[in-house]
Short mmCIF file of C-alpha atoms in Angstrom, two decimals:
data_model
loop_
_atom_site.label_atom_id
_atom_site.label_comp_id
_atom_site.label_asym_id
_atom_site.label_seq_id
_atom_site.Cartn_x
_atom_site.Cartn_y
_atom_site.Cartn_z
CA UNK A 1 59.85 44.03 101.76
CA UNK A 2 57.39 46.90 102.07
CA UNK A 3 60.23 49.34 102.59
CA UNK A 4 61.95 48.07 99.45
CA UNK A 5 58.80 48.54 97.37
CA UNK A 6 58.31 52.02 98.83
CA UNK A 7 61.89 52.96 98.02
CA UNK A 8 61.49 51.74 94.41
CA UNK A 9 58.25 53.68 93.93
CA UNK A 10 59.83 56.87 95.25
CA UNK A 11 62.74 56.45 92.84
CA UNK A 12 60.43 55.91 89.85
CA UNK A 13 58.28 58.85 90.87
CA UNK A 14 61.25 61.15 91.18
CA UNK A 15 62.49 60.11 87.75
CA UNK A 16 59.02 60.67 86.29
CA UNK A 17 58.88 64.14 87.81
CA UNK A 18 62.25 64.98 86.23
CA UNK A 19 61.26 63.78 82.78
CA UNK A 20 57.89 65.50 82.94
CA UNK A 21 59.22 69.01 82.89
CA UNK A 22 61.36 69.62 85.93
CA UNK A 23 63.82 72.49 85.58
CA UNK A 24 66.50 70.47 87.32
CA UNK A 25 69.63 69.60 85.37
CA UNK A 26 69.49 66.19 83.66
CA UNK A 27 71.56 63.38 85.09
CA UNK A 28 74.91 62.74 83.43
CA UNK A 29 73.83 59.69 81.44
CA UNK A 30 70.87 61.61 79.90
CA UNK A 31 73.13 64.47 78.83
CA UNK A 32 75.58 62.01 77.28
CA UNK A 33 72.99 60.26 75.13
CA UNK A 34 71.35 63.57 74.19
CA UNK A 35 74.66 64.95 72.92
CA UNK A 36 75.36 61.74 71.04
CA UNK A 37 71.98 61.97 69.35
CA UNK A 38 72.53 65.60 68.30
CA UNK A 39 75.98 64.76 66.95
CA UNK A 40 74.56 61.86 64.94
CA UNK A 41 71.87 64.11 63.52
CA UNK A 42 74.47 66.65 62.41
CA UNK A 43 76.48 63.98 60.62
CA UNK A 44 73.45 62.34 59.07
CA UNK A 45 73.96 61.98 55.32
CA UNK A 46 77.55 63.21 55.21
CA UNK A 47 79.29 59.82 55.31
CA UNK A 48 76.93 58.59 52.61
CA UNK A 49 77.86 61.46 50.29
CA UNK A 50 81.55 60.90 50.91
CA UNK A 51 81.13 57.19 50.29
CA UNK A 52 79.17 57.90 47.11
CA UNK A 53 81.89 60.20 45.77
CA UNK A 54 84.58 57.71 46.70
CA UNK A 55 82.77 54.88 44.94
CA UNK A 56 82.09 57.08 41.91
CA UNK A 57 85.71 58.15 41.67
CA UNK A 58 86.97 54.59 41.88
CA UNK A 59 84.43 53.49 39.29
CA UNK A 60 85.76 55.87 36.67
CA UNK A 61 89.43 55.14 37.32
CA UNK A 62 90.99 52.59 34.99
CA UNK A 63 94.25 52.36 36.90
CA UNK A 64 95.68 53.34 40.26
CA UNK A 65 98.37 55.21 38.35
CA UNK A 66 96.89 58.59 37.28
CA UNK A 67 99.10 58.84 34.19
CA UNK A 68 98.13 55.40 32.92
CA UNK A 69 94.50 56.13 33.76
CA UNK A 70 94.55 59.39 31.81
CA UNK A 71 96.08 57.83 28.73
CA UNK A 72 93.46 55.07 28.78
CA UNK A 73 90.79 57.76 29.14
CA UNK A 74 92.36 59.69 26.26
CA UNK A 75 92.28 56.62 24.04
CA UNK A 76 88.64 55.95 24.87
CA UNK A 77 87.40 59.53 24.53
CA UNK A 78 89.46 60.02 21.38
CA UNK A 79 87.99 56.83 19.97
CA UNK A 80 84.47 58.05 20.68
CA UNK A 81 85.12 61.43 19.05
CA UNK A 82 86.79 59.80 16.05
CA UNK A 83 83.91 57.35 15.65
CA UNK A 84 81.43 60.22 15.55
CA UNK A 85 83.52 62.10 13.00
CA UNK A 86 83.78 59.00 10.82
CA UNK A 87 80.03 58.47 11.11
CA UNK A 88 79.24 61.99 9.88
CA UNK A 89 81.89 61.71 7.18
CA UNK A 90 80.11 58.64 5.85
CA UNK A 91 76.72 60.33 5.92
CA UNK A 92 78.21 63.31 4.08
CA UNK A 93 79.89 61.05 1.52
CA UNK A 94 76.66 59.13 0.89
CA UNK A 95 74.54 62.28 0.85
CA UNK A 96 72.14 60.99 3.49
CA UNK A 97 71.59 64.48 4.87
CA UNK A 98 71.76 67.96 3.49
CA UNK A 99 75.33 69.22 3.78
CA UNK A 100 74.40 72.04 6.14
CA UNK A 101 72.40 69.68 8.35
CA UNK A 102 75.25 67.17 8.35
CA UNK A 103 77.67 69.88 9.44
CA UNK A 104 75.40 70.87 12.32
CA UNK A 105 75.03 67.26 13.44
CA UNK A 106 78.82 67.18 13.77
CA UNK A 107 78.60 70.49 15.61
CA UNK A 108 76.04 69.25 18.15
CA UNK A 109 77.32 65.76 18.90
CA UNK A 110 81.12 65.81 19.00
CA UNK A 111 81.64 68.42 21.72
CA UNK A 112 78.85 67.16 23.96
CA UNK A 113 79.99 63.54 23.63
CA UNK A 114 83.55 64.52 24.51
CA UNK A 115 82.37 66.37 27.62
CA UNK A 116 80.61 63.20 28.76
CA UNK A 117 84.06 61.58 28.89
CA UNK A 118 85.59 64.11 31.29
CA UNK A 119 84.89 62.08 34.47
CA UNK A 120 87.15 59.33 33.12
CA UNK A 121 90.20 61.55 33.63
CA UNK A 122 92.04 62.12 36.88
CA UNK A 123 91.45 65.20 38.96
CA UNK A 124 93.68 68.25 38.92
CA UNK A 125 95.61 69.99 36.18
CA UNK A 126 97.10 66.80 34.76
CA UNK A 127 93.73 65.34 33.83
CA UNK A 128 92.63 68.63 32.28
CA UNK A 129 95.74 68.98 30.12
CA UNK A 130 95.72 65.37 28.93
CA UNK A 131 91.99 65.56 28.15
CA UNK A 132 92.64 68.69 26.09
CA UNK A 133 94.94 66.66 23.84
CA UNK A 134 91.89 65.11 22.18
CA UNK A 135 90.46 68.35 20.73
CA UNK A 136 93.99 69.70 20.24
CA UNK A 137 94.72 66.86 17.82
CA UNK A 138 91.58 67.90 15.99
CA UNK A 139 92.91 71.47 15.80
CA UNK A 140 96.04 70.19 14.07
CA UNK A 141 93.93 68.18 11.63
CA UNK A 142 91.76 71.22 10.89
CA UNK A 143 94.82 73.38 10.24
CA UNK A 144 96.31 70.81 7.88
CA UNK A 145 93.05 70.50 5.96
CA UNK A 146 92.24 74.20 6.02
CA UNK A 147 95.67 75.18 4.73
CA UNK A 148 95.47 72.57 1.99
CA UNK A 149 98.45 70.60 3.28
CA UNK A 150 96.31 67.49 3.68
CA UNK A 151 93.46 66.42 1.42
CA UNK A 152 90.36 64.64 2.67
CA UNK A 153 87.19 65.63 0.86
CA UNK A 154 84.80 63.71 3.13
CA UNK A 155 86.07 65.47 6.25
CA UNK A 156 85.98 68.87 4.57
CA UNK A 157 82.46 68.24 3.32
CA UNK A 158 81.23 67.20 6.78
CA UNK A 159 82.63 70.35 8.44
CA UNK A 160 82.06 73.08 5.86
CA UNK A 161 79.05 74.85 4.41
CA UNK A 162 80.09 74.81 0.76
CA UNK A 163 82.87 72.22 0.61
CA UNK A 164 85.70 74.78 0.60
CA UNK A 165 88.63 73.62 2.74
CA UNK A 166 89.41 77.22 3.74
CA UNK A 167 86.14 77.37 5.68
CA UNK A 168 87.71 75.09 8.26
CA UNK A 169 90.03 77.90 9.35
CA UNK A 170 87.09 79.79 10.83
CA UNK A 171 84.10 78.03 12.42
CA UNK A 172 85.54 74.53 12.90
CA UNK A 173 88.83 75.95 14.20
CA UNK A 174 87.01 78.19 16.70
CA UNK A 175 84.87 75.23 17.74
CA UNK A 176 87.82 72.93 18.51
CA UNK A 177 89.73 75.77 20.18
CA UNK A 178 86.80 76.53 22.49
CA UNK A 179 86.61 72.94 23.72
CA UNK A 180 90.39 72.76 24.15
CA UNK A 181 90.55 75.98 26.17
CA UNK A 182 87.50 75.00 28.23
CA UNK A 183 89.40 71.85 29.23
CA UNK A 184 92.66 73.55 30.12
CA UNK A 185 91.35 76.72 31.77
CA UNK A 186 88.03 75.78 33.40
CA UNK A 187 87.71 71.98 33.34
CA UNK A 188 84.87 69.99 34.85
CA UNK A 189 84.68 71.83 38.19
CA UNK A 190 83.59 75.08 36.56
CA UNK A 191 80.04 75.82 35.39
CA UNK A 192 81.58 78.27 32.90
CA UNK A 193 83.00 75.34 30.91
CA UNK A 194 79.55 73.74 30.90
CA UNK A 195 77.88 76.95 29.71
CA UNK A 196 80.44 77.66 26.98
CA UNK A 197 80.34 74.19 25.44
CA UNK A 198 76.59 73.62 25.82
CA UNK A 199 75.66 76.95 24.25
CA UNK A 200 78.19 76.41 21.47
CA UNK A 201 77.22 72.81 20.68
CA UNK A 202 73.58 72.35 21.66
CA UNK A 203 72.48 75.98 21.47
CA UNK A 204 74.11 77.18 18.27
CA UNK A 205 73.65 73.79 16.60
CA UNK A 206 69.93 73.51 17.29
CA UNK A 207 69.36 77.17 16.40
CA UNK A 208 70.48 76.51 12.84
CA UNK A 209 68.62 73.21 12.48
CA UNK A 210 65.33 74.52 13.88
CA UNK A 211 65.67 77.93 12.25
CA UNK A 212 66.14 76.51 8.76
CA UNK A 213 63.16 74.21 9.13
CA UNK A 214 60.64 76.41 10.94
CA UNK A 215 62.10 79.91 10.84
CA UNK A 216 59.71 81.71 8.53
CA UNK A 217 59.46 84.74 10.82
CA UNK A 218 62.74 86.64 10.81
CA UNK A 219 64.18 88.92 13.45
CA UNK A 220 63.57 92.62 12.69
CA UNK A 221 67.23 93.52 13.21
CA UNK A 222 68.70 90.52 11.36
CA UNK A 223 66.84 89.02 8.42
CA UNK A 224 69.26 86.09 8.34
CA UNK A 225 68.10 84.87 11.75
CA UNK A 226 64.66 83.66 12.80
CA UNK A 227 62.69 84.14 16.00
CA UNK A 228 62.13 80.42 16.48
CA UNK A 229 65.81 79.72 15.85
CA UNK A 230 66.88 82.14 18.59
CA UNK A 231 64.34 80.66 21.01
CA UNK A 232 65.56 77.17 20.17
CA UNK A 233 69.14 78.22 20.82
CA UNK A 234 68.38 79.70 24.23
CA UNK A 235 66.32 76.69 25.29
CA UNK A 236 68.71 74.05 23.94
CA UNK A 237 71.76 75.71 25.50
CA UNK A 238 69.96 76.13 28.81
CA UNK A 239 68.59 72.58 28.98
CA UNK A 240 71.93 71.07 27.97
CA UNK A 241 73.65 73.14 30.66
CA UNK A 242 71.19 71.89 33.28
CA UNK A 243 71.74 68.31 32.14
CA UNK A 244 75.51 68.57 32.41
CA UNK A 245 75.26 70.40 35.73
CA UNK A 246 73.36 67.42 37.12
CA UNK A 247 75.77 65.01 35.43
CA UNK A 248 78.90 66.58 36.92
CA UNK A 249 77.17 67.12 40.25
CA UNK A 250 76.62 63.37 40.52
CA UNK A 251 80.41 62.99 40.50
CA UNK A 252 80.88 65.78 43.04
CA UNK A 253 82.58 68.18 40.61
CA UNK A 254 80.01 70.98 40.94
CA UNK A 255 77.31 71.76 43.48
CA UNK A 256 73.99 72.19 41.72
CA UNK A 257 71.77 74.95 43.07
CA UNK A 258 68.87 77.20 42.02
CA UNK A 259 71.35 80.06 41.69
CA UNK A 260 73.38 78.07 39.18
CA UNK A 261 70.23 77.20 37.22
CA UNK A 262 69.35 80.89 37.03
CA UNK A 263 72.90 81.69 35.97
CA UNK A 264 72.73 79.15 33.15
CA UNK A 265 69.48 80.69 31.96
CA UNK A 266 71.00 84.17 31.88
CA UNK A 267 74.07 82.92 30.01
CA UNK A 268 72.00 81.03 27.43
CA UNK A 269 69.76 84.03 26.89
CA UNK A 270 72.77 86.31 26.44
CA UNK A 271 74.44 83.85 24.05
CA UNK A 272 71.25 83.65 21.96
CA UNK A 273 71.04 87.43 21.75
CA UNK A 274 74.68 87.71 20.71
CA UNK A 275 74.26 84.95 18.12
CA UNK A 276 71.28 86.76 16.60
CA UNK A 277 73.21 90.01 16.10
CA UNK A 278 74.44 90.74 12.55
CA UNK A 279 77.99 91.25 13.85
CA UNK A 280 78.03 87.67 15.09
CA UNK A 281 77.33 86.44 11.56
CA UNK A 282 80.19 88.51 10.17
CA UNK A 283 82.68 87.33 12.77
CA UNK A 284 81.48 83.74 13.33
CA UNK A 285 78.98 82.24 15.74
CA UNK A 286 81.55 79.70 16.90
CA UNK A 287 83.64 82.61 18.15
CA UNK A 288 81.04 85.01 19.55
CA UNK A 289 78.84 82.44 21.35
CA UNK A 290 81.56 80.94 23.59
CA UNK A 291 83.06 84.38 24.23
CA UNK A 292 79.66 85.69 25.34
CA UNK A 293 79.09 82.58 27.49
CA UNK A 294 82.43 82.96 29.25
CA UNK A 295 82.05 86.71 29.75
CA UNK A 296 78.50 86.59 31.14
CA UNK A 297 79.18 83.37 33.01
CA UNK A 298 82.06 85.02 34.86
CA UNK A 299 79.51 87.31 36.51
CA UNK A 300 76.54 85.02 37.11
CA UNK A 301 78.00 81.52 37.60
#
C-alpha cells in the first residue's frame, strides 16, 4: 500500500515539474489538445460570419430560381420607385412645395430608395442587368416626354426647373443614365457605385436645397453657388456613402474599412468642388458630379 502511494506521488510530482516550466517536450496528449485549441482560436468567428451571410442571402431571395427571384425583385423595386414618382407628381400638381424644391426631392429620394433594393436581386451579372431595367424604363419615359412624343404635365413639372419638357433631356436623363450604368458596370460590390449615386442624389440634391435656403455667402469663383451649399453637398454625399457602405457590408457585398471611409471623403470633396465650378453649371451637375465621383473613386476606392 505504501509503495502504491509513493508511486502515485512520484507520478504527480513529475507531472507538476513538467507543467511548471520544464524544457522537456510535452506528452502527446498535451500537444494534441494544444493544437486543437490554437486551431479553434484561428477559426473563431469565421463560421458565424459565413452563417450570417448565408442567412442574409436566403432572407432576401424570393425564390430558389434566380430568374423568378429577379423579376419579383424588379416588380417590387419598380413599384417603390414608381410610388415615389407618383408621390412627387401629386405634390407638384397640388403645389405643396416650390417647384425647384419638389424637383430636388425627386432627385434625392428616387435613386437612394432604388439602391436600397439592390440586395433583393441575385448575385452576378444577371442580377445587375435585370436591376438596371428599372431605371432604364425611366430613361425611355424621359426620352418620350423630353421629345414631346408623350404628354404628362405633372411628371414634367416634378422633374424640370421651369416646366419645359425639353429640360428632361439634360439633367433627368443624365440622372437616370448614371443609376443605370452604375448597376450594369459596378453593381453593389463596388464602392464606386455607392460614391457615384450618393454624391449625385444626396450630395447634389442637398446642396441645392440647403444653398437656396441658407446660401447668402457666395463662392468667390462662382456667384451662383454658395459656401454652405458646397459644404452641405460634401457632407451629405459623404455621410450617405458611409451609410450605404455599412448597409452593403451587412450583406457581405463590400468590406468596410477606414481606408474606404477616407476614400469616400476624398470623392465627396472632389465632387463638391467640381459641382461648384462654373463649367459644371454650364454642362449639368447631373453629368459632372457622377463623372467626377467615378474618376476620383477609381483611384481612391
